[in-house]
XYZ file of C-alpha atoms in Angstrom:
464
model
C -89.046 30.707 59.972
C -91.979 29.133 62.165
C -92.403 29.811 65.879
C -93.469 27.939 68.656
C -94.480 28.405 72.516
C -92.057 27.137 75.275
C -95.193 25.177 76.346
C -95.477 22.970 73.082
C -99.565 23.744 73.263
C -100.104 27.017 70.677
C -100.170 26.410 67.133
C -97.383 27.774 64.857
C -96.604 30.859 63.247
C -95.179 33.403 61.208
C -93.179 36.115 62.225
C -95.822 38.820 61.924
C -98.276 36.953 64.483
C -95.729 36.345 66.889
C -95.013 40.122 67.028
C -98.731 40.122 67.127
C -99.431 37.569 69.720
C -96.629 38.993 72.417
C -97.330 35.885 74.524
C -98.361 32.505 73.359
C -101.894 31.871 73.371
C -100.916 29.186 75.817
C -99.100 30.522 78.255
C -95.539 30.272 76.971
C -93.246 31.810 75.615
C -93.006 32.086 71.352
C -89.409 31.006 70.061
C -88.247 30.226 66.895
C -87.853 26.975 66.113
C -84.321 26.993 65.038
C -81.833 29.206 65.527
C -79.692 30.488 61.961
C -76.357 29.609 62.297
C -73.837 32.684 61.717
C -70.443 31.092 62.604
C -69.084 30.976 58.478
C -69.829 34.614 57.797
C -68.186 35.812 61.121
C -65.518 38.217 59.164
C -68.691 39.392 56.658
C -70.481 40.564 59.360
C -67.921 42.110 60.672
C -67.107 44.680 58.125
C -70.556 46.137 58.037
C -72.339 49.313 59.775
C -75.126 48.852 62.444
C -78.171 48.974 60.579
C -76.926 46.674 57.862
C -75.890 44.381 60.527
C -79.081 44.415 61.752
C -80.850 43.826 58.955
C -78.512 40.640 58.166
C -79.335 38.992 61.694
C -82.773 39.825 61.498
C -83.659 38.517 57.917
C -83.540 34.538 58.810
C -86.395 35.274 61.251
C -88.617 37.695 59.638
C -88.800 35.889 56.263
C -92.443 37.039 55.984
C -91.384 40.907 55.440
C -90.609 41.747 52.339
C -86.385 42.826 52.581
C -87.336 46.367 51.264
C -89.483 46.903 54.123
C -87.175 44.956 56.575
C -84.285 47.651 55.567
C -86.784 50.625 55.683
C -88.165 49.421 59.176
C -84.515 49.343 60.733
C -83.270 52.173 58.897
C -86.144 53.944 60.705
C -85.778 52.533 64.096
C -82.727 54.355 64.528
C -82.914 57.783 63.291
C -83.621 59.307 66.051
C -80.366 57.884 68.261
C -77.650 60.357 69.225
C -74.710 58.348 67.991
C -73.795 56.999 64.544
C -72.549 53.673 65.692
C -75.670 53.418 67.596
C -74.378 50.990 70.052
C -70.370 52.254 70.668
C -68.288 50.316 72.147
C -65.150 51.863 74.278
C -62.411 51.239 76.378
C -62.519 52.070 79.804
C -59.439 51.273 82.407
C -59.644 47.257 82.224
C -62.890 46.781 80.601
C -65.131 47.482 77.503
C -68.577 49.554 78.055
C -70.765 48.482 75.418
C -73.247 52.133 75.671
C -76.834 50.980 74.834
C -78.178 54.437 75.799
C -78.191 57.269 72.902
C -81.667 56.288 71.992
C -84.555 58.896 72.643
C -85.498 57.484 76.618
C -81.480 57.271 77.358
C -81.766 53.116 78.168
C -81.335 50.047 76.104
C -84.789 49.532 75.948
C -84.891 51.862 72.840
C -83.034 49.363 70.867
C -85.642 47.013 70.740
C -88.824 49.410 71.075
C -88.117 52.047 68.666
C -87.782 48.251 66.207
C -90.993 47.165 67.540
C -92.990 50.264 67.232
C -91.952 50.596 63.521
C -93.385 46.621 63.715
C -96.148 47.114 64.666
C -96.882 49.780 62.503
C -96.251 48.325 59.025
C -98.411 45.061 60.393
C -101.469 47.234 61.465
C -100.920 49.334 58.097
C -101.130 45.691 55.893
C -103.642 44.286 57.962
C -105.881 46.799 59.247
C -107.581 46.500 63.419
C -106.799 47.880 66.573
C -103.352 47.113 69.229
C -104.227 47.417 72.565
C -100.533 46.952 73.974
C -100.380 46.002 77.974
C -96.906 46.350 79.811
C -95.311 46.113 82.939
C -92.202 48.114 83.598
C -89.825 48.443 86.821
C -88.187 51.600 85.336
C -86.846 52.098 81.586
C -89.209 49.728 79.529
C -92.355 51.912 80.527
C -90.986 54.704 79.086
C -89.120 52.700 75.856
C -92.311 51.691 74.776
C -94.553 54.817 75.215
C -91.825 56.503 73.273
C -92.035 53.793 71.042
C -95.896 53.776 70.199
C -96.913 57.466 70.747
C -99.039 58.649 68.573
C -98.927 56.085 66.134
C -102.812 55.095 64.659
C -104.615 51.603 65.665
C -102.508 51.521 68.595
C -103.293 52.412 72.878
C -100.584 51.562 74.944
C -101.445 50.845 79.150
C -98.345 50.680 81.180
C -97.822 49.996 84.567
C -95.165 50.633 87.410
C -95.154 50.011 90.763
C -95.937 53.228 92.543
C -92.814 54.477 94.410
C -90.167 51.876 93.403
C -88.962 53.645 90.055
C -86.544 56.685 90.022
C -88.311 59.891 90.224
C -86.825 60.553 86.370
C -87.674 56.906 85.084
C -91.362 58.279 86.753
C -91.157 61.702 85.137
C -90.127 59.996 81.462
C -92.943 58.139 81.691
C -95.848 60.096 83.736
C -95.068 63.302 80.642
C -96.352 61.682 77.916
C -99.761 62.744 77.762
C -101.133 61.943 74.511
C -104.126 59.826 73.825
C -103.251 56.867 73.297
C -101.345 56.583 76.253
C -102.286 55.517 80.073
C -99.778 55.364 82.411
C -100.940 53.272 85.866
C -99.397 53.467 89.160
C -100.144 49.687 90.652
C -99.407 49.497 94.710
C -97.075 46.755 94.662
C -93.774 45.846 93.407
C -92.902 44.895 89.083
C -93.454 41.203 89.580
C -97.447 41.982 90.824
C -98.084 44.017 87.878
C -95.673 41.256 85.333
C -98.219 38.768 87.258
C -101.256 41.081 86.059
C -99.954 41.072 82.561
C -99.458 37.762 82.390
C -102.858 36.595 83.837
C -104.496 39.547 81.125
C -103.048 37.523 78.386
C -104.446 33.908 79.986
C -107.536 35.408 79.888
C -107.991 34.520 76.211
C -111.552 35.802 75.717
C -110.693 39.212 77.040
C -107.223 39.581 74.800
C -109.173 38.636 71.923
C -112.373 41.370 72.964
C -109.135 44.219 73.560
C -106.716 43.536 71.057
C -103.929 43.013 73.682
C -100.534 43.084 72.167
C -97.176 43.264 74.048
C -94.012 45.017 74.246
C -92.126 43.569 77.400
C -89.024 41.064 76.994
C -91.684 38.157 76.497
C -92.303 39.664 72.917
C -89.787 37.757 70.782
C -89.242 40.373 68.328
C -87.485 42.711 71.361
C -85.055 39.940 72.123
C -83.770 39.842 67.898
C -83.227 43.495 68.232
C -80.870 43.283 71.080
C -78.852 40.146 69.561
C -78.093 42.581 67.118
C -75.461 44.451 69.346
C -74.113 41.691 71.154
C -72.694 40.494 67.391
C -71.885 44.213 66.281
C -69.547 44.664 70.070
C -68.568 41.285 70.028
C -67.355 41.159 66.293
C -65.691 44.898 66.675
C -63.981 44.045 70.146
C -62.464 40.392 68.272
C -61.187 42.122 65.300
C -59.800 44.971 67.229
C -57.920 42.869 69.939
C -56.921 39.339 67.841
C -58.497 37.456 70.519
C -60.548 34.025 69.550
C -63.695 34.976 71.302
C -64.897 37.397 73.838
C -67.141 37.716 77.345
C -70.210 40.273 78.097
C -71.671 40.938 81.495
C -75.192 41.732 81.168
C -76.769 43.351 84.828
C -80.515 41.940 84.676
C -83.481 41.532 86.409
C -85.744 39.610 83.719
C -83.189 37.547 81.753
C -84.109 39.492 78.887
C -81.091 40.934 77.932
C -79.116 38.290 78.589
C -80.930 35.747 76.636
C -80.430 37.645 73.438
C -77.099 37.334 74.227
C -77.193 33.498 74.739
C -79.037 33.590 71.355
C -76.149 35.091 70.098
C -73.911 32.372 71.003
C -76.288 29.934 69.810
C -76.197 31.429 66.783
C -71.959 31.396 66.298
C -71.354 34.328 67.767
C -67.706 32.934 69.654
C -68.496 34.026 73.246
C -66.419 32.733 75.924
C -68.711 33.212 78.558
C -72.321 35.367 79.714
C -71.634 37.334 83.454
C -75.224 37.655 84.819
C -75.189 40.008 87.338
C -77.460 40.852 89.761
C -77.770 43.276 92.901
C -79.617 42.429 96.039
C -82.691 40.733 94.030
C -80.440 37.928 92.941
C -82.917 34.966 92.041
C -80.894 34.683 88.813
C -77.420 34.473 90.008
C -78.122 32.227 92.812
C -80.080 29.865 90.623
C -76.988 29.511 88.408
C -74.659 29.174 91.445
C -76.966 26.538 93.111
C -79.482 25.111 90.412
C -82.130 26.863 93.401
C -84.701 28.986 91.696
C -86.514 30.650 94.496
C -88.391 33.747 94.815
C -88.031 36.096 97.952
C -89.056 39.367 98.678
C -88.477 42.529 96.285
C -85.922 44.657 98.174
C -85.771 48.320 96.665
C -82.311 49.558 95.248
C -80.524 51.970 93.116
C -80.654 49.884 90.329
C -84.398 49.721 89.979
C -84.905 48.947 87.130
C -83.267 44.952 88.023
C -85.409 44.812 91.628
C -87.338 41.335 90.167
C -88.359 38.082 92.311
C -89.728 36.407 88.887
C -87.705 36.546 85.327
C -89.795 36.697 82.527
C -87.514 35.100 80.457
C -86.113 32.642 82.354
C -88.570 30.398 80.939
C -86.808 30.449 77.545
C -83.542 29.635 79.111
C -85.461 26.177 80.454
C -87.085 25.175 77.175
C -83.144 25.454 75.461
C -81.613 23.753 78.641
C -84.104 20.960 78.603
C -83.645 20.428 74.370
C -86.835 21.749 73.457
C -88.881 19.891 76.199
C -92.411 21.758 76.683
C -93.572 18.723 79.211
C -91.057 19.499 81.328
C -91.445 23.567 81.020
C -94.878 23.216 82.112
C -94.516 21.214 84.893
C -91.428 23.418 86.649
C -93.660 26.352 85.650
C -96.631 25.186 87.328
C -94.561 24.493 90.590
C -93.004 27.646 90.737
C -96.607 29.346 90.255
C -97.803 27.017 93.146
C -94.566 26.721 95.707
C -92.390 30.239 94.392
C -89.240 27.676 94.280
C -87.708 24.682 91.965
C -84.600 23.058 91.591
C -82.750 22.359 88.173
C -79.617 20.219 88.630
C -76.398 22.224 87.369
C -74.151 20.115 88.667
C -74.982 16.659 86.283
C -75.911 19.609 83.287
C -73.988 23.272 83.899
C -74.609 25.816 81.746
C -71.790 26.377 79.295
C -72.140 30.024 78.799
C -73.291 31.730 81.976
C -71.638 32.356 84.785
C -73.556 34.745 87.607
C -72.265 37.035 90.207
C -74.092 39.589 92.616
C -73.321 43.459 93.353
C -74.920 45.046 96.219
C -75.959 48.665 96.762
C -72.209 49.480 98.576
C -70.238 47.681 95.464
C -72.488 49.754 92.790
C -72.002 52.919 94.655
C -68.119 52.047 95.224
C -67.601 51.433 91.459
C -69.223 54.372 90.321
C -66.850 56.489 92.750
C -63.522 54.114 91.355
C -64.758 54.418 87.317
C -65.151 58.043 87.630
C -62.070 59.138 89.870
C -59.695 56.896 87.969
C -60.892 56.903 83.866
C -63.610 60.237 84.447
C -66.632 57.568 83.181
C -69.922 58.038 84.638
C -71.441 54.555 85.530
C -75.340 54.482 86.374
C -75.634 52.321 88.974
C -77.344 49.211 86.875
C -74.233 49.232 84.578
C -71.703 49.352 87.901
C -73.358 46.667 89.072
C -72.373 44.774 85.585
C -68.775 46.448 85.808
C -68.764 45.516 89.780
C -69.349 41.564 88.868
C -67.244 41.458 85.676
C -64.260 42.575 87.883
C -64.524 40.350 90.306
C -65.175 37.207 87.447
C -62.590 35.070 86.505
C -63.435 35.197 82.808
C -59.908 37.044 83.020
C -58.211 35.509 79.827
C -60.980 37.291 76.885
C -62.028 40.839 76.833
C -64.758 41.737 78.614
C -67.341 44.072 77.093
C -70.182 45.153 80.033
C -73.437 46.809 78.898
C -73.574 49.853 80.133
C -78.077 50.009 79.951
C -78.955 53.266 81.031
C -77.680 57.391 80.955
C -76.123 58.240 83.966
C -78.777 61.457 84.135
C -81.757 58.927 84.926
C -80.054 58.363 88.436
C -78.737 61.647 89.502
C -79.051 60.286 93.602
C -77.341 57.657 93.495
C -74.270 59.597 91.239
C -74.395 62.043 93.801
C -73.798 59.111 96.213
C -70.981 57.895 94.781
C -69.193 60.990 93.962
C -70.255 63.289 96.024
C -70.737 65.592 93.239
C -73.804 67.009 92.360
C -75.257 67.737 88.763
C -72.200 65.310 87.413
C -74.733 63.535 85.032
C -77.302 65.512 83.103
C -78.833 65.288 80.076
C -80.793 67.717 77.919
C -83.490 65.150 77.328
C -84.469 65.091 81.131
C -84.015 68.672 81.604
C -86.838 69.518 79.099
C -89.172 66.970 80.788
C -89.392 68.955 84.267
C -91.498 71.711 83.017
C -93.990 69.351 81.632
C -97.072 68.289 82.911
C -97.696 64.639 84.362
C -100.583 62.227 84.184
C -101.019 58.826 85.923
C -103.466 56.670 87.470
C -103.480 54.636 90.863
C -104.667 51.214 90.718
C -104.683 48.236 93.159
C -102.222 45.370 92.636
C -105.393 43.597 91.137
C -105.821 42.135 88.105
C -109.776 43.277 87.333
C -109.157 46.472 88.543
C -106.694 47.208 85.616
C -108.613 44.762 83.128
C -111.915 47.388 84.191
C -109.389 50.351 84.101
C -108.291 49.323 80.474
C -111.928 48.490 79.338
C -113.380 51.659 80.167
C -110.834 53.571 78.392
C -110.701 52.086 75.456
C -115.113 52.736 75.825
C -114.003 55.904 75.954
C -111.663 56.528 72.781
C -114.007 54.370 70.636
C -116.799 56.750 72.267
């Protein structure tokens, strides 16, 4: 398997180097150039345990691991999760709750950064050097990731969040983890000034080259293959279980990461009726694919912080698929949202066949939080009500509907308490250990060579 950018300008490569690489060396995003099609081993797949799944997906694209390795890798990545299925799936009153969160931070995340830690690993062990990893988080990838790389040799990890607009545990998760290698930064501004930092550290190709950057957001390919992984393993279970054809997920996002591993999913035979994007207040994505508008406005703070994002990520993958491959045309709607913040893609002549997008405000989370507790005694955090919250109100009514439940109830205990009027409802041991600890973290500006001097002088420092 060969990859390529979304821009059609960065030369091709294995799968090691785009783990590696993170973000294409010019400016795009790395895809593979084909995507293996799955559709005639459908009841194969079906019969076999997590990690073997895994490993069965994940072979066609990382050809250039030896399989031992690729078994020993996954095997690894998911010792340390609380549940033997991993990912369970489980019916709840009129839905299925697909739980992504008995990994060791308690949110999805761990799926794919536990994987890539293990990655990066075995490539710095084969090829020797240094991994300077730079990563902006709005709440549960910060924390993913520094679980993900602590402590491992060859590798410093520099994360940032905006100061003030995570949850005080997502903060806590994070801020504890004092170890060496590890530099938490506190940027004053909102997730899409320091995604805009990142992004701009990795243009700057003489200075990723002098520091080793590597990444670990959604923009790294290899964390989108780990999560297609559990769309097949829920989507296969819930079809066998129920006799139905094919079957719907809503995905709550903020980045379109998530939800493009499920579209690769479907692109890969996985028979999915349709994708539910849902949103809360910061709904770029969900208007876009109820208007074809694309247009960024101003970050308002929520409950579900982890989703408050004016600029996907990864919506620049869904373009390059939409558009057949077309890197000229990526570029140029690129370049005018850098410049005017806004573009227009017509849905109407071309709709998307899989997605269909709805929007959840702070009063619907809250409300279905109250409903899914009082009525089936489930705890929803509030980024998975808002999932459950659009998928009940979606007319995908004729396939099951399995909705990702991303994150442990425990990480939001306010906004539980909101909804139920119960406090202490969701705990969990992991976060009670944590408040003893001590906490380390550094304020930046929302400026791009004040973190590129922060992360210089630190890595003087270790070297030192």
């Amino acid at each position: 398997m060969q990859y390529i950018s979304t821009r059609g300008k960065a030369e091709k490569s294995n799968f090691c180097d785009a783990v590696m690489t993170g973000l294409a060396r010019d400016g795009g995003l790395i895809m593979p150039e084909f995507f293996p099609d799955f559709s005639d081993r459908l009841e194969q797949l079906s019969r076999l345990g997590y990690c073997d799944l895994a490993y069965e997906i994940m072979r066609p694209f990382a050809d250039d691991i030896p399989d031992n390795v690729l078994h020993e890798i996954i095997r690894k990545s998911y010792l340390s999760f609380r549940d033997s299925e991993i990912t369970p799936v489980k019916r709840v009153g009129p839905v299925y709750i697909l739980e992504l969160f008995h990994g060791p931070t308690l949110a999805f995340k761990d799926v794919a950064l536990q994987f890539l830690g293990n990655l990066f690993e075995y490539i710095l062990g084969k090829r020797g050097g240094k991994l300077n990893i730079i990563a902006a988080t709005s709440g549960d990838t910060g924390s993913a990731a520094i679980y993900g790389v602590r402590g491992r040799r060859g590798i410093t990890i520099f994360v940032m969040h905006p100061d003030g607009r995570v949850s005080p545990v997502q903060e806590m998760q994070m801020t504890s983890v004092t170890d060496h290698n590890v530099f938490n930064i506190a940027i004053d501004g909102t997730f899409d000034d320091a995604q805009a930092i990142v992004k701009s550290l990795f243009a700057d190709l003489e200075f990723k080259d002098r520091n080793s950057l590597g990444a670990v957001n959604s923009i790294n390919w290899a964390r989108v293959l780990a999560q297609i992984v559990y769309y097949f393993y829920a989507g296969l279970k819930i079809r066998s279980e129920t006799g139905f054809p094919k079957v719907s997920f809503c995905v709550p996002t903020g980045n379109f990461g998530d939800i493009f591993a499920g579209y690769s999913a479907a692109m890969m035979g996985l028979p999915v009726d349709k994708l539910i994007l849902a949103t809360n207040e910061n709904d770029i994505l969900s208007r876009f694919f109820n208007s074809g508008v694309y247009k960024a406005a101003e970050v308002v703070p929520t409950i579900s912080p982890s989703m408050d994002i004016q600029a996907a990520s990864n919506f620049e993958r869904w373009i390059y698929l939409h558009f057949s491959g077309n890197s000229d045309m990526v570029r140029d709607l690129m370049r005018k949202f850098a410049l005017e913040r806004e573009i227009f893609i017509d849905l109407q002549t071309a709709p998307d066949k899989f997605i269909s997008a709805g929007r959840a405000g702070t009063a619907e989370a809250l409300e279905t939080i109250k409903r899914f507790y009082g009525e089936f005694g489930y705890v929803l955090d509030p980024h998975s009500a808002v999932g459950v919250s659009v998928a009940l109100s979606s007319p995908c009514s004729k396939t099951p509907i399995i909705c990702l439940a991303t994150a442990h109830p425990a990480k939001f205990p306010q906004a539980i308490k909101d909804a139920t009027g119960i406090d202490g409802l969701a705990k969990a041991p992991q976060i009670e250990a944590l408040k003893t600890l001590p906490t380390l973290k550094f304020k930046l500006p929302s400026d791009k060579c004040a973190v590129a001097n922060f992360i210089e002088r630190k890595l003087s420092s270790i070297q030192d």
